[in-house]
Tab-separated table of C-alpha atoms (C1' of nucleotides) in Angstrom:
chain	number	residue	atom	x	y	z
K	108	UNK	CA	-5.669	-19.403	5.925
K	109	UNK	CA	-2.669	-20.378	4.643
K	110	UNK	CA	-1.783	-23.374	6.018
K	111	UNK	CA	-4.977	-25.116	4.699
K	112	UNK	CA	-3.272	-24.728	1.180
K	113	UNK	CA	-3.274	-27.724	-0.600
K	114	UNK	CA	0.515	-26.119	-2.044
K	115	UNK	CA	2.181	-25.618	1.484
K	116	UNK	CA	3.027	-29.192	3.005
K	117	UNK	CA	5.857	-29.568	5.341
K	118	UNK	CA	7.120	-32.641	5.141
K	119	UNK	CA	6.183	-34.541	8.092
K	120	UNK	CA	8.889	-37.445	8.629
K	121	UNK	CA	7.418	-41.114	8.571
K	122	UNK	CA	8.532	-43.799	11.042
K	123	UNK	CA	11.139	-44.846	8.339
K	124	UNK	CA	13.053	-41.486	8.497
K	125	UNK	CA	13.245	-41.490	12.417
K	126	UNK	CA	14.238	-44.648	12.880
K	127	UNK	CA	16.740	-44.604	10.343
K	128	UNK	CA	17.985	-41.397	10.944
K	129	UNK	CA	17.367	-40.002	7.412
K	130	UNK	CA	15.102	-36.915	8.169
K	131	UNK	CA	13.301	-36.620	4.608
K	132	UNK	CA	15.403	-33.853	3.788
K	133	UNK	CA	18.911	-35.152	4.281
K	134	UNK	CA	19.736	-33.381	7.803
K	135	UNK	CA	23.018	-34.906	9.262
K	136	UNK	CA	24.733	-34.654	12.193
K	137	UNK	CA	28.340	-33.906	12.383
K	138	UNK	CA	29.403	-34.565	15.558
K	139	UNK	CA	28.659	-34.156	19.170
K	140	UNK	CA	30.886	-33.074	22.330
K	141	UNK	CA	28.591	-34.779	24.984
K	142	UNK	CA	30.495	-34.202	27.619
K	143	UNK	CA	28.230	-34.428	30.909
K	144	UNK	CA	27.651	-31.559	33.053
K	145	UNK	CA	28.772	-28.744	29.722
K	146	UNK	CA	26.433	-28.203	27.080
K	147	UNK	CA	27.035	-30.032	24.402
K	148	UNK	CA	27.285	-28.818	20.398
K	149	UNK	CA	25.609	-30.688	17.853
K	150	UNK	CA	26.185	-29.657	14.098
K	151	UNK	CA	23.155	-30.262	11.986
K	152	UNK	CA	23.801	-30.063	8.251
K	153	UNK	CA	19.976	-28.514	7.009
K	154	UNK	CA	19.054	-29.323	3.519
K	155	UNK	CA	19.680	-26.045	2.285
K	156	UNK	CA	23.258	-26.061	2.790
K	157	UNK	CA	23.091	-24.647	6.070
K	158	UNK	CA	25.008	-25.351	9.584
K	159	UNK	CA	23.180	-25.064	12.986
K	160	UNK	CA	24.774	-25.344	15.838
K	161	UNK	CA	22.367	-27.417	18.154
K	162	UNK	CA	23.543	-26.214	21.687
K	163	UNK	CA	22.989	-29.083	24.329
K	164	UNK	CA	20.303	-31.858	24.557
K	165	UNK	CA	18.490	-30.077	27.572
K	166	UNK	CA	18.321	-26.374	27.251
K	167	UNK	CA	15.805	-23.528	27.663
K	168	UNK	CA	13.279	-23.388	25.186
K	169	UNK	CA	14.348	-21.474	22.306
K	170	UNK	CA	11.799	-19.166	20.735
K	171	UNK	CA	9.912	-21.001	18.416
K	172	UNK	CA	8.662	-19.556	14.951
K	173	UNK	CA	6.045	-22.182	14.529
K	174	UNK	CA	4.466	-20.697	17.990
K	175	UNK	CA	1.565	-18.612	17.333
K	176	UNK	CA	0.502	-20.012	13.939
K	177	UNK	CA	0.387	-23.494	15.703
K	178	UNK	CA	-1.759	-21.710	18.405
K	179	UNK	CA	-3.985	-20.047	15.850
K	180	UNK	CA	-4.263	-23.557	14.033
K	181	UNK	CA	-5.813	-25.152	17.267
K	182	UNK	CA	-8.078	-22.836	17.352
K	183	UNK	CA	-9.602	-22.786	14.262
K	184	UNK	CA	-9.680	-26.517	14.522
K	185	UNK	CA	-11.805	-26.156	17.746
K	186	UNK	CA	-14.164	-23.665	15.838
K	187	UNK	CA	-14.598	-26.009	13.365
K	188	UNK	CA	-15.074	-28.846	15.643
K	189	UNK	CA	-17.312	-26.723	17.765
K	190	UNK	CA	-19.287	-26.204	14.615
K	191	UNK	CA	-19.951	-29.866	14.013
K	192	UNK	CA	-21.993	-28.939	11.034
K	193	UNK	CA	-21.841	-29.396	7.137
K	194	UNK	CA	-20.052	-25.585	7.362
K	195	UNK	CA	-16.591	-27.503	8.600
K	196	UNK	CA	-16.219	-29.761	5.842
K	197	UNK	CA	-16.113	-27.689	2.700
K	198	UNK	CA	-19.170	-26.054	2.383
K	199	UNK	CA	-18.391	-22.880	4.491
K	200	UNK	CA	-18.204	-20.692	2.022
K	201	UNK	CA	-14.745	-18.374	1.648
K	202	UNK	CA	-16.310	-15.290	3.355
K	203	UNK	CA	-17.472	-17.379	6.319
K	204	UNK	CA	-14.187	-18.641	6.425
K	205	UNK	CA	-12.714	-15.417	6.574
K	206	UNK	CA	-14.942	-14.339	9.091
K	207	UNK	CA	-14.142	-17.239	11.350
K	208	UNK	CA	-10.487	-17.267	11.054
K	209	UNK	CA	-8.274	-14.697	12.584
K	210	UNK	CA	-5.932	-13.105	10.924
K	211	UNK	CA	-1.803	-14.497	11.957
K	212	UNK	CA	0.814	-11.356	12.191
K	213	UNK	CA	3.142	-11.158	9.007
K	214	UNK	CA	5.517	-13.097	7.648
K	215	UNK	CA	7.946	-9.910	7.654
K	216	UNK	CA	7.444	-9.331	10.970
K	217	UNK	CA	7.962	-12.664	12.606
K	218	UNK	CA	11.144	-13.578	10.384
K	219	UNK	CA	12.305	-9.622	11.629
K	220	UNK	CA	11.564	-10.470	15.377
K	221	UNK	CA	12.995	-13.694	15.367
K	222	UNK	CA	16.230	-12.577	14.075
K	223	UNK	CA	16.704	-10.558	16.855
K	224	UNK	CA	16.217	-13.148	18.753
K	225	UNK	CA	17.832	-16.091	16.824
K	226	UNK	CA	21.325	-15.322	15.393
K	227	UNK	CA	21.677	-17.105	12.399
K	228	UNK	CA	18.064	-16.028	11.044
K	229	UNK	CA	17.935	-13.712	7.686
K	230	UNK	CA	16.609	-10.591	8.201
K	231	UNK	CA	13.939	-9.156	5.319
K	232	UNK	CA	15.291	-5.925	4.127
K	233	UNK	CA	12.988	-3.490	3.926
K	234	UNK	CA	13.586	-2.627	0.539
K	235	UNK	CA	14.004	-4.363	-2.851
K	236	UNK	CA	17.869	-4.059	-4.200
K	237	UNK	CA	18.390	-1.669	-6.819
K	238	UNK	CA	18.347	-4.077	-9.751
K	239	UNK	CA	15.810	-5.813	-8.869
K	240	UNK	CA	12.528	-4.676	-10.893
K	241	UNK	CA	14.766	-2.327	-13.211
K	242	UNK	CA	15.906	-3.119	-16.893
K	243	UNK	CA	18.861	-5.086	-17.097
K	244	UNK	CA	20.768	-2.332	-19.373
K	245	UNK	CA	19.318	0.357	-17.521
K	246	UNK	CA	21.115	-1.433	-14.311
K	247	UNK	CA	24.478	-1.347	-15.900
K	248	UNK	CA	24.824	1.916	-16.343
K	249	UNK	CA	25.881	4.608	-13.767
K	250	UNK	CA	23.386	4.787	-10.653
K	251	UNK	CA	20.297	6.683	-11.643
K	252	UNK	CA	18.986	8.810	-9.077
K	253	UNK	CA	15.206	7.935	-10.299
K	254	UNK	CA	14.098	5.760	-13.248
K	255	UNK	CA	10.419	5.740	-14.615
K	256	UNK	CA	8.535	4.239	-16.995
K	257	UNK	CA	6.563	5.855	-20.125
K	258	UNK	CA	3.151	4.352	-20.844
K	259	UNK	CA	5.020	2.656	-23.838
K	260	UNK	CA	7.115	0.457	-21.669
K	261	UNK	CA	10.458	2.580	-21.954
K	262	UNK	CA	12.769	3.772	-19.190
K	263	UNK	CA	13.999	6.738	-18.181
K	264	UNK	CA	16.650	7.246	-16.023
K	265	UNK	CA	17.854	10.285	-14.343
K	266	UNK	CA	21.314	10.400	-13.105
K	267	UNK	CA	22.585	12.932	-10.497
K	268	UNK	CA	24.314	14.957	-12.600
K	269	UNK	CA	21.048	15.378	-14.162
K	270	UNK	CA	21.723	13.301	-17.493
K	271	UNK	CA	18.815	11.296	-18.967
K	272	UNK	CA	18.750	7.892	-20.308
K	273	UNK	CA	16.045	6.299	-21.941
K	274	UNK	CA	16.239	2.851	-22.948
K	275	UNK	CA	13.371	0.096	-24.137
K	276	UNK	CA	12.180	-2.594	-22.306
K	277	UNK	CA	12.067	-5.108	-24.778
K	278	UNK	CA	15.054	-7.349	-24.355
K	279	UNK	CA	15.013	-8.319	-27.996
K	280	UNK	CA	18.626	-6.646	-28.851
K	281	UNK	CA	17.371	-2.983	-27.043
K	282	UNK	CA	19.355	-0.720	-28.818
K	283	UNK	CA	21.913	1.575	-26.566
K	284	UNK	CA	20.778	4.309	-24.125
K	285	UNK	CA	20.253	7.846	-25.441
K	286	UNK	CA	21.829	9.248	-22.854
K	287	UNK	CA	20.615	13.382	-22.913
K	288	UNK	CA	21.575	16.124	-20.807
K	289	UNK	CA	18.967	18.263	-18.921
K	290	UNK	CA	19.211	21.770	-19.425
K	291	UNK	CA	18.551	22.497	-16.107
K	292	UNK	CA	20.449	20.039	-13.521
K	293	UNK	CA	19.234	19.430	-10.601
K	294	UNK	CA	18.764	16.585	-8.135
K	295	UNK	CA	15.503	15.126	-8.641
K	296	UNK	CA	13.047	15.261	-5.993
K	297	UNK	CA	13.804	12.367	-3.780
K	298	UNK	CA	11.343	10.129	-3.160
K	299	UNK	CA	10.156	10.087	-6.338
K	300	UNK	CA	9.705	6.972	-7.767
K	301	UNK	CA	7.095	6.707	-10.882
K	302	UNK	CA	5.620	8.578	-13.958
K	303	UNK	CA	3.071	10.595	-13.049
K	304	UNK	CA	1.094	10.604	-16.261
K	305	UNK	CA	1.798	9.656	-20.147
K	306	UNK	CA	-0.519	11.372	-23.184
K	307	UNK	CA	0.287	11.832	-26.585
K	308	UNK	CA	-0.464	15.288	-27.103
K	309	UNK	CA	-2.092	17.069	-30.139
K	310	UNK	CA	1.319	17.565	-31.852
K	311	UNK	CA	1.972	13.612	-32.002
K	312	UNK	CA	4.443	13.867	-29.430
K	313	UNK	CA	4.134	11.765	-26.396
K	314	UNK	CA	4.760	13.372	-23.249
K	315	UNK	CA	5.313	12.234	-20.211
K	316	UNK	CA	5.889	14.008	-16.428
K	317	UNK	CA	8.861	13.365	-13.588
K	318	UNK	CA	7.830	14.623	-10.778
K	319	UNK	CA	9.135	17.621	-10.185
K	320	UNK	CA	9.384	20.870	-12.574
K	321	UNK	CA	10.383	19.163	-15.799
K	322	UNK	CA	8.212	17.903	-18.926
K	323	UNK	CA	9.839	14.539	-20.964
K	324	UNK	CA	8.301	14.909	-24.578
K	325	UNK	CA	8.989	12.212	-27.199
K	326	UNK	CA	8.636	12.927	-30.636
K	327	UNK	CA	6.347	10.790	-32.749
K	328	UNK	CA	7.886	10.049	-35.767
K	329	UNK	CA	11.704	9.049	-36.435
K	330	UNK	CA	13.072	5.893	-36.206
K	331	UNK	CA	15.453	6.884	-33.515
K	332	UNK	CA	12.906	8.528	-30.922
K	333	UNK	CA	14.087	12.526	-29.927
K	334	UNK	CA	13.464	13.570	-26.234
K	335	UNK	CA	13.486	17.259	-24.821
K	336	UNK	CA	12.988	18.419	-21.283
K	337	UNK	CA	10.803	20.838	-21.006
K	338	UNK	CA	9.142	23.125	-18.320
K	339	UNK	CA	5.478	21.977	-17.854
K	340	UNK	CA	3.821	25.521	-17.817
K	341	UNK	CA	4.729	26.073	-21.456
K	342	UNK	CA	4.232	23.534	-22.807
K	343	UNK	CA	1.419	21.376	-21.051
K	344	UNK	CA	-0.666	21.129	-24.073
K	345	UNK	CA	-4.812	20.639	-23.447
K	346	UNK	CA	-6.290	17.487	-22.750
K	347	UNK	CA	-2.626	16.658	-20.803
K	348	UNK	CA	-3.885	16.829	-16.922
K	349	UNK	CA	-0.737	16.720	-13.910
K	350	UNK	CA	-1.894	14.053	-11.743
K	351	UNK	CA	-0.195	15.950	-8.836
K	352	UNK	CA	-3.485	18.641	-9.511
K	353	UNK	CA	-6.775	15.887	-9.503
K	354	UNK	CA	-8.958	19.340	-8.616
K	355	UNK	CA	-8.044	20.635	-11.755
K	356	UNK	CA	-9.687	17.635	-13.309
K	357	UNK	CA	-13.209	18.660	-14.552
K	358	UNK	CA	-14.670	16.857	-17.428
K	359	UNK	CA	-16.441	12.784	-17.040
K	360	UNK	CA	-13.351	11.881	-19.212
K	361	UNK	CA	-10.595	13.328	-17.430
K	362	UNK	CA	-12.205	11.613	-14.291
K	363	UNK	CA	-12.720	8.244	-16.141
K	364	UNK	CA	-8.598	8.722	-17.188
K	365	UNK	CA	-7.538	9.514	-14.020
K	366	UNK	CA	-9.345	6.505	-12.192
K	367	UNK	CA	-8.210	4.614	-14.889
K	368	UNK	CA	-4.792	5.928	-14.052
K	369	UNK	CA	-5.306	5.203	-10.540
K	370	UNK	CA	-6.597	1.820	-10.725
K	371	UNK	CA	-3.430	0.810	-13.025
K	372	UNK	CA	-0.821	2.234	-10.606
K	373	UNK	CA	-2.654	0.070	-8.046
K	374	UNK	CA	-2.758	-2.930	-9.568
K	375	UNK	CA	1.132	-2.281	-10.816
K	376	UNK	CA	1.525	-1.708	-7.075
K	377	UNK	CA	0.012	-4.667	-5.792
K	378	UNK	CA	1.524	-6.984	-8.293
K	379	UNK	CA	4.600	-6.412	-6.689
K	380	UNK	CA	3.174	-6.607	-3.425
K	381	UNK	CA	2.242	-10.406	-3.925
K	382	UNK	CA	5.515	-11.301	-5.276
K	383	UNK	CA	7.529	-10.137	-2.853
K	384	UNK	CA	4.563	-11.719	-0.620
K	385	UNK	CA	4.964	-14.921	-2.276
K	386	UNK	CA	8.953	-14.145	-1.923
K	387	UNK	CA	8.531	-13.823	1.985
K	388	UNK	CA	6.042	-16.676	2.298
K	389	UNK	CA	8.747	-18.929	0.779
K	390	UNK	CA	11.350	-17.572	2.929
K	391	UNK	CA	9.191	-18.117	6.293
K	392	UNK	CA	8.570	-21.747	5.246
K	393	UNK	CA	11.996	-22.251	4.470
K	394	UNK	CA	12.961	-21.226	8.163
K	395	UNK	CA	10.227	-23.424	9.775
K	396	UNK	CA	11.395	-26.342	7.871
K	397	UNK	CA	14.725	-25.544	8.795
K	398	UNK	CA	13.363	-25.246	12.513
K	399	UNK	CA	11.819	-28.516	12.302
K	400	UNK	CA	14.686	-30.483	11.119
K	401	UNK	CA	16.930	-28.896	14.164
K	402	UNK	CA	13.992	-30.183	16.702
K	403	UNK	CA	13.973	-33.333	14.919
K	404	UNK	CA	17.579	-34.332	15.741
K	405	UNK	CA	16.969	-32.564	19.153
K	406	UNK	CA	13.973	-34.785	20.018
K	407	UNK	CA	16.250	-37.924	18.556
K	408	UNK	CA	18.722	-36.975	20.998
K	409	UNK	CA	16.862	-37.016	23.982
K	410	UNK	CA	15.616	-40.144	23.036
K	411	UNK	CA	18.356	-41.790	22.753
K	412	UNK	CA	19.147	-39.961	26.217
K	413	UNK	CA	16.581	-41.290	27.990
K	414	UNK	CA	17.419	-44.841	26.368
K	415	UNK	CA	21.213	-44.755	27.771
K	416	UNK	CA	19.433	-43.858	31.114
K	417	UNK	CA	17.244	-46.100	31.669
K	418	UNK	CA	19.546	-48.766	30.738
K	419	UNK	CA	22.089	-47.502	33.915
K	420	UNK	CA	19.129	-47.732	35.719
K	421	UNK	CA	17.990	-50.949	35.229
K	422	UNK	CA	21.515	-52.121	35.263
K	423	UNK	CA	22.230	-50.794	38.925
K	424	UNK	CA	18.784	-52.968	39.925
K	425	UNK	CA	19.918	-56.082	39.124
U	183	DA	C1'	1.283	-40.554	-27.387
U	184	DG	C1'	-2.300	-38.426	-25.078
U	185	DA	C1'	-4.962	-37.583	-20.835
U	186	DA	C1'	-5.060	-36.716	-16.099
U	187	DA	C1'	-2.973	-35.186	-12.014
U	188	DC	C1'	0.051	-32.309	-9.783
U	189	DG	C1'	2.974	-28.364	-8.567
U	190	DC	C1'	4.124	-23.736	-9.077
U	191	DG	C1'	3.935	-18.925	-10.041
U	192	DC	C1'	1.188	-15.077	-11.379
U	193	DG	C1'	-2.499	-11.448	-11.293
U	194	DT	C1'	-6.335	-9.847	-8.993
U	195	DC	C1'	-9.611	-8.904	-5.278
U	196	DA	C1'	-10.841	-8.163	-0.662
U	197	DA	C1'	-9.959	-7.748	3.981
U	198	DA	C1'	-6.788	-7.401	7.806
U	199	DA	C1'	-2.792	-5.083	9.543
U	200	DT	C1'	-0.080	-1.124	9.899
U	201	DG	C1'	1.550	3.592	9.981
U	202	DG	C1'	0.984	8.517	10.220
Z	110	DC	C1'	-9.479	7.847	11.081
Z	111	DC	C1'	-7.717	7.274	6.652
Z	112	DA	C1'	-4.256	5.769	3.265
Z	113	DT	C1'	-1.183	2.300	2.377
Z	114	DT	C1'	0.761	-2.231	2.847
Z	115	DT	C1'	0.351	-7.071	3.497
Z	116	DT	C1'	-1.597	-11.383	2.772
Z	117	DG	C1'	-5.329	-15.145	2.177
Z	118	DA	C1'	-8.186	-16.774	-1.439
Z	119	DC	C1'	-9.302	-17.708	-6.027
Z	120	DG	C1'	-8.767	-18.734	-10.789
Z	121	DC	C1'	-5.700	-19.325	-14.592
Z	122	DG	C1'	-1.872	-20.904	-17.446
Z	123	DC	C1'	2.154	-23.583	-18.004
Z	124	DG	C1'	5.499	-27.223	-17.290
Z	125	DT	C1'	6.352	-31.761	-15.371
Z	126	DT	C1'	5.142	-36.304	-13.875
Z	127	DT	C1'	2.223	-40.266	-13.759
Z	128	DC	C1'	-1.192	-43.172	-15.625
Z	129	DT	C1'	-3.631	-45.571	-19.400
DNA sequence: AGAAACGCGCGTCAAAATGG
DNA sequence: CCATTTTGACGCGCGTTTCT
């Protein structure tokens, strides 16, 4: 589970940073209006920049984000307690583990439900931005409807009026976008996000299909690499299979190529799962750090509270 | 200066979660 | 129920810091 990563600590404060204030992480507090009887506003400055209003010392609970993975944590801890064996201290092999553990709800979804409930909280969008993942040159240029990728890492783009640009993906000095002009515009399918399959054909051109009704082939030879849209029927050439049409895939080796295709798109696919994975985890830790420092000057508060309380008290008794 | 330790991000796999 | 998405786990490489 992922809080038993040796790479995700939070910072747990010492005695030193209570007592002196200094919260590991530079939180401050800006001011107070503790006037008795309304609630009073505490700015906390967060070490990412950030300004939280801290809304009176006494207040109903806000919702916490740290709630059901702290619940989760207690449990396993009982489990392995329970256990009492060798299994709990590093011998329980990973599946075990996995077994044992239960599974906490996403990162996505927790940040997404607590920002309806927290203003203040970022929101994950549900989709990348544009740029992100795409060529830098190919971003500059007018807003392609769809972009794709050749099997030799170039990039077309297709722009609504139906022009193409193709562009490399080396950033070594890319030479400029051949920008060409489909013969037949049309919007692209939407939806339609990636090459569906890359050959080079019998004729040493290299061919490669957008989903939809038209054929990219690349010319072989040439310094400066030609490009013609064609219509599929006429020019699929044999050995060139549509993925859109796996039952027309007969022989062992169009199989083996497909999977092969298959397995590559899913790899592609999850390698960009992780990261933005990875992107989210950070995000979520960021926001329960940021939680912890707010409690942290909350619980210092009250403290102090208490202390200016009792001292009335014992004051009246003598 | 070189070795060891550490932190971080990445790619991949497998399994859980989710959506249709 | 199945396909897809999400995420924990693992191993690896690389850069930085600490130790000798």
């Amino acid at each position: 589970m992922w809080w038993h990563q040796h790479n995700l600590c939070l910072r747990r404060p010492t005695e030193e940073d209570s007592s002196s204030g200094d919260l590991g992480k530079k939180v401050s507090v800006a001011g107070s209006g503790t006037g008795r009887g309304s609630p009073a506003v505490t700015l906390v400055q967060l070490p990412s920049g950030q300004t939280v209003h801290v809304q009176g010392v006494i207040q109903t609970p806000q919702p916490s984000l740290i709630q059901s993975p702290q619940i989760q944590t207690v449990q396993v801890a009982t489990i392995a307690e329970a256990d009492g064996s060798a299994e709990s201290d590093g011998v329980i092999d990973s599946h075990k583990r996995r077994e044992i553990l239960s599974r906490r709800p996403s990162y996505r979804k927790i940040l997404n439900e607590l920002s309806s409930d927290v203003p203040g909280v970022p929101k994950i969008e549900e989709e990348k931005s544009e740029e992100e993942g795409t060529p830098p040159n190919i971003a500059a240029m007018a807003v392609p409807t769809s972009i794709y990728q050749t099997s030799t890492g170039q990039y077309i783009a297709i722009a609504q009026g139906g022009a193409i640009q193709i562009s490399n993906a080396g950033s070594d000095g890319a030479p400029g976008l051949q920008a060409l002009t489909m013969t037949n515009p049309g919007a692209p399918p939407p939806g339609a996000t990636i090459v569906q399959y890359a050959a080079q054909a019998a004729d040493g051109t290299q061919r490669f299909f957008v989903p939809g009704s038209q054929v990219v082939v690349q010319a072989a030879t040439g310094d400066m690499p030609t490009y013609q849209i064609r219509a599929p029927t006429t020019t699929l050439p044999q050995g060139v299979v549509m993925a859109a049409s796996p039952g027309s895939l007969h022989s062992p080796q169009q199989l083996a190529e497909e999977a092969t295709r298959k397995r590559e798109l899913r790899l592609m696919k999850n390698r960009e799962a992780a990261k933005e994975c990875r992107r989210r985890k950070k995000e979520y830790v960021k926001c329960l750090e940021s939680r912890v420092a707010v409690l942290e000057v909350q619980n210092k508060k009250l403290i102090e509270e208490l202390e200016t309380l009792k001292d009335i008290c014992s004051s009246k008794t003598d």
